[in-house]
Amino acid sequence: MSWQGIIHTYRQYLPFDETVRVITLNEGNTPLIRADRLAETIAPKAGLKLYLKYEGLNPTGSFKDRGMTAAITQAVHEGAKTVICASTGNTAASAAAYAARAGLRCLVLVPEGKIALGKLAASLAYGAEVISINGSFDEGLDMVRDIVTRQPIVLVNSINPWRLEGQKTGSFEICDQLDGRAPDWHCLPVGNAGNITAYWLGYQQYGKGLPRILGGQAAGAAPIVTGQIVPKPETIATAIRIGNPARWRQALQALDESGGIITAVTDADILASWSLLAKLEGVFVEPASATGLAALKQQIEQGAIDPVGKTAVCVLTGHGLKDPGTAVDQAQPPQTIPANIDALEAYLQQRV
Ligand code: F0G
């Protein structure tokens, strides 16, 4: 039977009322791609079995769709007419799409000038009311938390427990795709810390073994690594430009219980891993998505993780087309030649 989304597939693990009308875009079922060239590059001759969980292939191009199908399904069940979130862009696009499908009004607060083009374009196209704030994601989150105590509006940030319920299905899929076993290491970017919390919940519930969690934060936005709120977070990975994560405590718990590690990687590290993913494996992601891989590479280099014979999964959280601007900025502009065969021959000669 064809795939009908994560609620249909994993219903027995999700605490929905029997009568809910499921709002889905058939999210989930994303590929787990073996990445041997990359494994050999970051851990030569170690026999590292490296996999990429390509969450950018969800319907709106990010992992957020797993949690959003659950949050919007429940919101509709509870009679909501309007939903709201603060977002660095992906949550906004996902909320906008599922709200559109459910016929709900959707408001999204985004930090002005700090949201990648593909996310803004999609949120607008889905018909969300996009409100740019002259402030950070963290400030936006404070605002939406406040407004839902005053107005009949449902919050669909990952503070909403239904977001985690849907998101945890990522762990189920990884175990299923690894023939019923959890990996040794589960590597992912950490921003507001909903995803790390949800994955850990998922592994615990599924009962197929527990990985150690490796979280990566951008060096300019690494509150969990430093133990300090970052008042003005800064990173090229705008998705994780967050200074005071809502699920900070749960992230620490997941790290502690799993024997995990959280580490900061520089923007240069993130871009280097982003480039390796595309050039060695043909997998194009947005910069934040490369943070898990950058963290793994760093920890292997520093000797904190022994890769020999291990299985590691890097979650690639968002598609590369979310942030075309960064991709273009990182590349040499294409060379222009006259439209004739001699010019093409001359080009090839020059490149030998
Ligand atoms: N990767 C991408 C592409 C993201 O968009 C986010 C978060 C993360 C990683 C981090 O996940 O917040 O659960 O720790 N984006 C949120 C948003 C904040 O508004 O789209 P997290």
Coordinates of C-alpha atoms and ligand atoms in Angstrom, one line a residue:
M1 CA 0.0 0.0 0.0
S2 CA 1.3 3.5 -0.7
W3 CA 2.7 5.7 2.0
Q4 CA 0.1 7.9 3.7
G5 CA 2.2 9.9 6.1
I6 CA 3.5 9.4 9.6
I7 CA 0.3 9.5 11.6
H8 CA -1.2 6.7 9.5
T9 CA 1.9 4.7 9.6
Y10 CA 2.8 5.1 13.3
R11 CA -0.6 5.7 14.8
Q12 CA -0.2 3.1 17.5
Y13 CA 2.7 5.2 19.0
L14 CA 0.8 8.5 18.8
P15 CA -1.7 9.5 21.5
F16 CA -4.4 10.8 19.1
D17 CA -8.1 10.4 19.8
E18 CA -9.7 7.8 17.4
T19 CA -11.9 10.4 15.8
V20 CA -9.3 12.9 14.6
R21 CA -9.3 14.0 11.0
V22 CA -5.7 13.6 9.9
I23 CA -4.2 16.6 8.1
T24 CA -1.3 15.2 6.1
L25 CA 0.8 15.8 3.1
N26 CA 2.1 12.2 3.2
E27 CA 5.3 13.4 5.0
G28 CA 8.0 11.1 6.2
N29 CA 9.4 8.0 4.6
T30 CA 12.5 9.9 3.7
P31 CA 15.5 8.1 2.4
L32 CA 18.4 6.9 4.6
I33 CA 21.3 7.2 2.2
R34 CA 24.6 5.3 2.7
A35 CA 27.5 7.7 2.3
D36 CA 30.7 5.7 1.7
R37 CA 32.7 8.4 0.0
L38 CA 32.0 10.8 2.9
A39 CA 32.7 8.1 5.5
E40 CA 36.1 7.4 3.9
T41 CA 36.9 11.2 3.9
I42 CA 36.1 11.9 7.5
A43 CA 37.3 8.5 8.9
P44 CA 39.7 6.9 6.5
K45 CA 39.9 3.1 6.7
A46 CA 37.8 3.0 9.8
G47 CA 34.9 1.0 8.3
L48 CA 32.5 3.7 9.4
K49 CA 29.0 3.0 8.2
L50 CA 27.7 6.5 7.6
Y51 CA 24.1 7.3 6.7
L52 CA 22.3 10.5 5.7
K53 CA 18.7 10.8 6.8
Y54 CA 17.5 13.2 4.1
E55 CA 14.7 15.1 5.8
G56 CA 14.9 17.9 3.2
L57 CA 12.8 15.6 1.0
N58 CA 9.7 16.1 3.2
P59 CA 6.8 17.9 1.4
T60 CA 7.8 21.4 2.4
G61 CA 11.5 20.7 2.3
S62 CA 12.3 20.2 6.0
F63 CA 12.0 17.8 8.9
K64 CA 9.3 20.1 10.4
D65 CA 6.5 18.4 8.5
R66 CA 6.6 15.4 10.8
G67 CA 5.7 17.4 13.8
M68 CA 3.5 19.8 11.9
T69 CA 1.1 17.1 10.6
A70 CA 0.6 16.1 14.3
A71 CA 0.2 19.7 15.7
I72 CA -2.2 20.8 13.0
T73 CA -4.2 17.6 13.2
Q74 CA -4.7 18.1 16.9
A75 CA -5.3 21.8 16.5
V76 CA -8.2 21.1 14.1
H77 CA -9.5 18.4 16.4
E78 CA -9.6 21.0 19.3
G79 CA -11.5 23.4 17.1
A80 CA -8.7 25.9 16.4
K81 CA -9.3 28.5 13.7
T82 CA -5.9 30.2 13.9
V83 CA -2.3 29.0 14.5
I84 CA 0.9 30.9 15.1
C85 CA 4.6 30.3 15.4
A86 CA 7.9 32.2 15.6
S87 CA 10.4 30.8 13.1
T88 CA 13.8 31.0 11.5
G89 CA 11.8 29.9 8.4
N90 CA 11.2 26.2 8.2
T91 CA 8.6 25.9 10.9
A92 CA 6.9 28.9 9.2
A93 CA 6.8 27.2 5.8
S94 CA 5.6 23.9 7.3
A95 CA 2.9 25.5 9.5
A96 CA 1.7 27.6 6.5
A97 CA 1.3 24.5 4.3
Y98 CA -0.5 22.3 6.8
A99 CA -2.7 25.3 7.9
A100 CA -3.6 25.9 4.3
R101 CA -4.6 22.3 3.9
A102 CA -6.7 22.4 7.0
G103 CA -8.3 25.8 6.1
L104 CA -6.8 27.6 9.2
R105 CA -5.5 31.1 9.4
C106 CA -1.7 31.0 9.9
L107 CA 0.5 33.8 11.4
V108 CA 4.3 33.5 11.3
L109 CA 6.8 35.8 13.0
V110 CA 10.2 35.8 11.4
P111 CA 13.4 37.7 12.2
E112 CA 13.7 40.5 9.6
G113 CA 16.4 39.9 7.0
K114 CA 17.5 36.6 8.6
I115 CA 15.2 34.1 6.9
A116 CA 16.5 32.3 3.8
L117 CA 14.7 33.1 0.5
G118 CA 13.1 29.7 -0.1
K119 CA 11.5 29.7 3.3
L120 CA 10.0 33.1 2.9
A121 CA 8.8 32.4 -0.7
A122 CA 7.1 29.2 0.4
S123 CA 5.4 30.7 3.5
L124 CA 4.0 33.5 1.4
A125 CA 2.9 31.1 -1.4
Y126 CA 1.0 29.0 1.1
G127 CA -0.9 32.1 2.2
A128 CA 0.5 32.6 5.7
E129 CA 0.5 36.1 7.1
V130 CA 4.2 36.6 7.4
I131 CA 5.2 39.2 10.1
S132 CA 8.8 40.4 10.1
I133 CA 10.0 41.4 13.5
N134 CA 12.9 43.8 14.1
G135 CA 14.4 41.2 16.5
S136 CA 15.6 37.7 16.9
F137 CA 13.8 34.3 16.8
D138 CA 14.0 34.2 20.6
E139 CA 12.2 37.5 20.9
G140 CA 9.6 36.3 18.4
L141 CA 9.1 33.1 20.5
D142 CA 8.5 35.2 23.6
M143 CA 5.8 37.2 21.7
V144 CA 3.9 34.2 20.4
R145 CA 4.0 32.5 23.8
D146 CA 2.4 35.6 25.2
I147 CA -0.2 36.2 22.5
V148 CA -1.7 32.7 22.9
T149 CA -2.4 33.4 26.6
R150 CA -4.5 36.4 25.4
Q151 CA -6.1 35.2 22.2
P152 CA -7.8 32.0 21.0
I153 CA -4.8 31.0 18.9
V154 CA -2.8 27.7 18.9
L155 CA 0.9 27.8 19.2
V156 CA 2.6 25.4 16.8
N157 CA 6.3 25.9 17.8
S158 CA 7.9 22.8 19.3
I159 CA 6.8 23.9 22.8
N160 CA 3.6 22.3 21.6
P161 CA 3.9 18.7 22.7
W162 CA 2.2 17.4 19.5
R163 CA 5.1 18.6 17.5
L164 CA 7.4 16.3 19.4
E165 CA 4.9 13.4 19.0
G166 CA 5.1 13.7 15.2
Q167 CA 8.8 14.4 15.1
K168 CA 9.8 11.3 17.1
T169 CA 8.7 9.2 14.1
G170 CA 12.1 10.1 12.5
S171 CA 13.7 7.7 15.0
F172 CA 11.2 5.0 14.2
E173 CA 12.0 5.3 10.5
I174 CA 15.8 5.2 11.1
C175 CA 15.5 2.0 13.1
D176 CA 13.2 0.4 10.5
Q177 CA 15.7 1.4 7.7
L178 CA 18.6 0.0 9.7
D179 CA 16.9 -3.4 9.8
G180 CA 15.4 -2.9 13.3
R181 CA 18.4 -1.4 15.1
A182 CA 19.3 2.0 16.3
P183 CA 22.7 3.4 15.1
D184 CA 25.7 3.9 17.4
W185 CA 25.7 7.6 16.9
H186 CA 22.8 9.9 15.9
C187 CA 24.1 13.3 14.8
L188 CA 22.0 16.4 14.3
P189 CA 22.0 20.2 14.4
V190 CA 20.6 21.8 17.6
G191 CA 18.7 25.1 17.5
N192 CA 15.6 25.4 19.6
A193 CA 16.2 21.8 20.7
G194 CA 12.9 20.4 19.7
N195 CA 14.4 17.9 17.3
I196 CA 17.0 16.4 19.7
T197 CA 14.3 16.0 22.3
A198 CA 11.9 14.3 19.9
Y199 CA 14.4 11.9 18.5
W200 CA 15.5 10.8 22.0
L201 CA 11.8 10.3 22.9
G202 CA 11.3 8.2 19.7
Y203 CA 14.3 5.9 20.3
Q204 CA 13.2 5.3 23.9
Q205 CA 9.7 4.5 22.9
Y206 CA 10.5 2.3 19.9
G207 CA 12.6 -0.2 21.9
K208 CA 15.1 -1.0 19.1
G209 CA 18.1 0.2 21.0
L210 CA 19.5 3.6 21.9
P211 CA 22.1 5.6 20.1
R212 CA 24.4 8.1 21.6
I213 CA 23.3 11.6 20.5
L214 CA 25.8 14.1 19.0
G215 CA 24.4 17.6 18.8
G216 CA 26.1 20.4 16.8
Q217 CA 25.5 24.1 17.4
A218 CA 26.9 26.9 15.4
A219 CA 29.8 28.6 17.3
G220 CA 28.0 32.0 17.2
A221 CA 24.8 30.5 18.6
A222 CA 25.9 27.8 21.0
P223 CA 24.1 28.4 24.3
I224 CA 23.8 24.7 25.3
V225 CA 27.5 24.2 24.7
T226 CA 28.6 27.2 26.7
G227 CA 25.8 27.1 29.3
Q228 CA 25.0 30.8 28.6
I229 CA 22.1 32.4 26.8
V230 CA 23.4 34.2 23.7
P231 CA 21.7 37.6 23.5
K232 CA 22.8 38.2 19.9
P233 CA 23.3 34.9 18.1
E234 CA 25.0 35.0 14.7
T235 CA 25.7 32.3 12.1
I236 CA 25.5 31.7 8.4
A237 CA 23.2 28.7 9.3
T238 CA 20.2 31.0 9.9
A239 CA 17.9 28.1 10.7
I240 CA 19.8 27.6 14.0
R241 CA 20.4 31.2 14.8
I242 CA 18.9 30.8 18.3
G243 CA 20.3 32.0 21.6
N244 CA 17.9 30.7 24.2
P245 CA 16.4 27.3 23.2
A246 CA 13.0 26.5 24.5
R247 CA 13.8 22.8 25.0
W248 CA 17.2 23.4 26.5
R249 CA 16.6 21.3 29.6
Q250 CA 15.2 18.4 27.6
A251 CA 18.2 18.6 25.3
L252 CA 20.6 18.3 28.2
Q253 CA 18.6 15.3 29.5
A254 CA 18.8 13.6 26.1
L255 CA 22.5 14.2 26.0
D256 CA 23.0 13.0 29.5
E257 CA 20.8 9.9 29.2
S258 CA 22.3 8.8 25.9
G259 CA 25.9 9.4 26.9
G260 CA 26.0 12.0 24.2
I261 CA 28.1 15.0 23.2
I262 CA 27.2 18.6 22.3
T263 CA 29.8 20.7 20.5
A264 CA 30.2 24.0 18.7
V265 CA 31.4 24.1 15.1
T266 CA 32.4 27.3 13.2
D267 CA 30.6 28.6 10.2
A268 CA 33.6 27.5 8.2
D269 CA 33.3 24.0 9.5
I270 CA 29.6 24.0 8.6
L271 CA 30.2 25.2 5.1
A272 CA 33.0 22.7 4.6
S273 CA 30.6 19.8 5.6
W274 CA 27.8 21.4 3.5
S275 CA 30.2 21.3 0.5
L276 CA 31.3 17.7 1.1
L277 CA 27.7 16.5 1.2
A278 CA 27.0 18.1 -2.1
K279 CA 30.2 17.3 -3.9
L280 CA 31.0 13.8 -2.6
E281 CA 27.5 12.4 -2.3
G282 CA 25.2 14.6 -4.4
V283 CA 23.1 15.6 -1.5
F284 CA 22.2 19.3 -1.4
V285 CA 21.1 20.7 2.0
E286 CA 20.8 24.1 3.6
P287 CA 23.8 25.1 5.7
A288 CA 22.3 24.3 9.1
S289 CA 21.7 20.7 8.0
A290 CA 25.4 20.1 7.7
T291 CA 26.0 20.9 11.4
G292 CA 25.5 17.3 12.5
L293 CA 28.1 16.1 10.0
A294 CA 30.5 18.9 11.0
A295 CA 30.2 17.9 14.6
L296 CA 30.9 14.2 13.8
K297 CA 33.9 15.1 11.7
Q298 CA 35.3 17.4 14.5
Q299 CA 34.7 14.8 17.2
I300 CA 36.5 12.0 15.1
E301 CA 39.4 14.4 14.5
Q302 CA 39.7 15.2 18.2
G303 CA 39.6 11.6 19.1
A304 CA 36.4 12.0 21.2
I305 CA 34.5 9.6 18.9
D306 CA 36.1 6.3 17.7
P307 CA 34.6 5.6 14.3
V308 CA 35.9 2.1 13.8
G309 CA 33.2 -0.2 12.8
K310 CA 30.5 2.2 14.0
T311 CA 27.2 3.1 12.5
A312 CA 26.4 6.8 12.4
V313 CA 23.3 8.7 11.1
C314 CA 23.5 12.4 10.2
V315 CA 20.1 14.0 10.0
L316 CA 19.9 16.4 7.1
T317 CA 17.2 18.7 8.3
G318 CA 16.4 21.0 5.3
H319 CA 16.8 21.0 1.6
G320 CA 19.5 23.0 -0.2
L321 CA 16.9 25.0 -2.2
K322 CA 15.7 26.6 1.0
D323 CA 18.8 28.8 0.9
P324 CA 19.8 29.4 -2.7
G325 CA 21.5 32.6 -1.8
T326 CA 24.2 31.0 0.4
A327 CA 24.8 28.3 -2.3
V328 CA 25.4 30.9 -5.0
D329 CA 27.6 33.1 -2.7
Q330 CA 29.8 30.0 -2.0
A331 CA 30.4 29.2 -5.6
Q332 CA 32.4 30.6 -8.5
P333 CA 30.0 32.2 -11.0
P334 CA 29.5 30.1 -14.1
Q335 CA 31.8 31.0 -17.0
T336 CA 30.1 32.4 -20.1
I337 CA 31.3 31.3 -23.6
P338 CA 30.1 32.0 -27.1
A339 CA 27.3 29.7 -28.3
N340 CA 29.4 27.6 -30.7
I341 CA 31.3 24.3 -30.8
D342 CA 34.8 26.0 -31.2
A343 CA 34.3 27.9 -28.0
L344 CA 33.3 24.7 -26.2
E345 CA 36.4 23.0 -27.6
A346 CA 38.5 25.9 -26.4
Y347 CA 37.0 25.7 -23.0
L348 CA 37.8 22.0 -22.7
Q349 CA 41.4 22.6 -23.8
Q350 CA 41.8 25.3 -21.2
R351 CA 40.5 23.0 -18.5
V352 CA 42.8 20.0 -19.3
Ligands
F0G1 N1 17.9 22.4 11.0 C1 17.0 23.2 10.3 C2 17.0 23.2 8.8 C3 16.1 23.9 11.1 O1 15.2 24.7 10.4 C4 16.1 23.9 12.5 C5 15.1 24.7 13.3 C6 17.0 23.0 13.1 C7 17.9 22.3 12.3 C8 17.1 22.9 14.6 O2 16.0 22.2 15.1 O3 15.2 23.9 16.6 O4 14.4 21.5 16.8 O5 16.7 22.2 17.4 N2 14.4 25.5 12.8 C9 13.3 26.2 13.5 C10 12.4 27.0 12.6 C11 13.8 27.0 14.7 O6 11.8 28.0 13.0 O7 12.3 26.6 11.5 P1 15.6 22.5 16.6

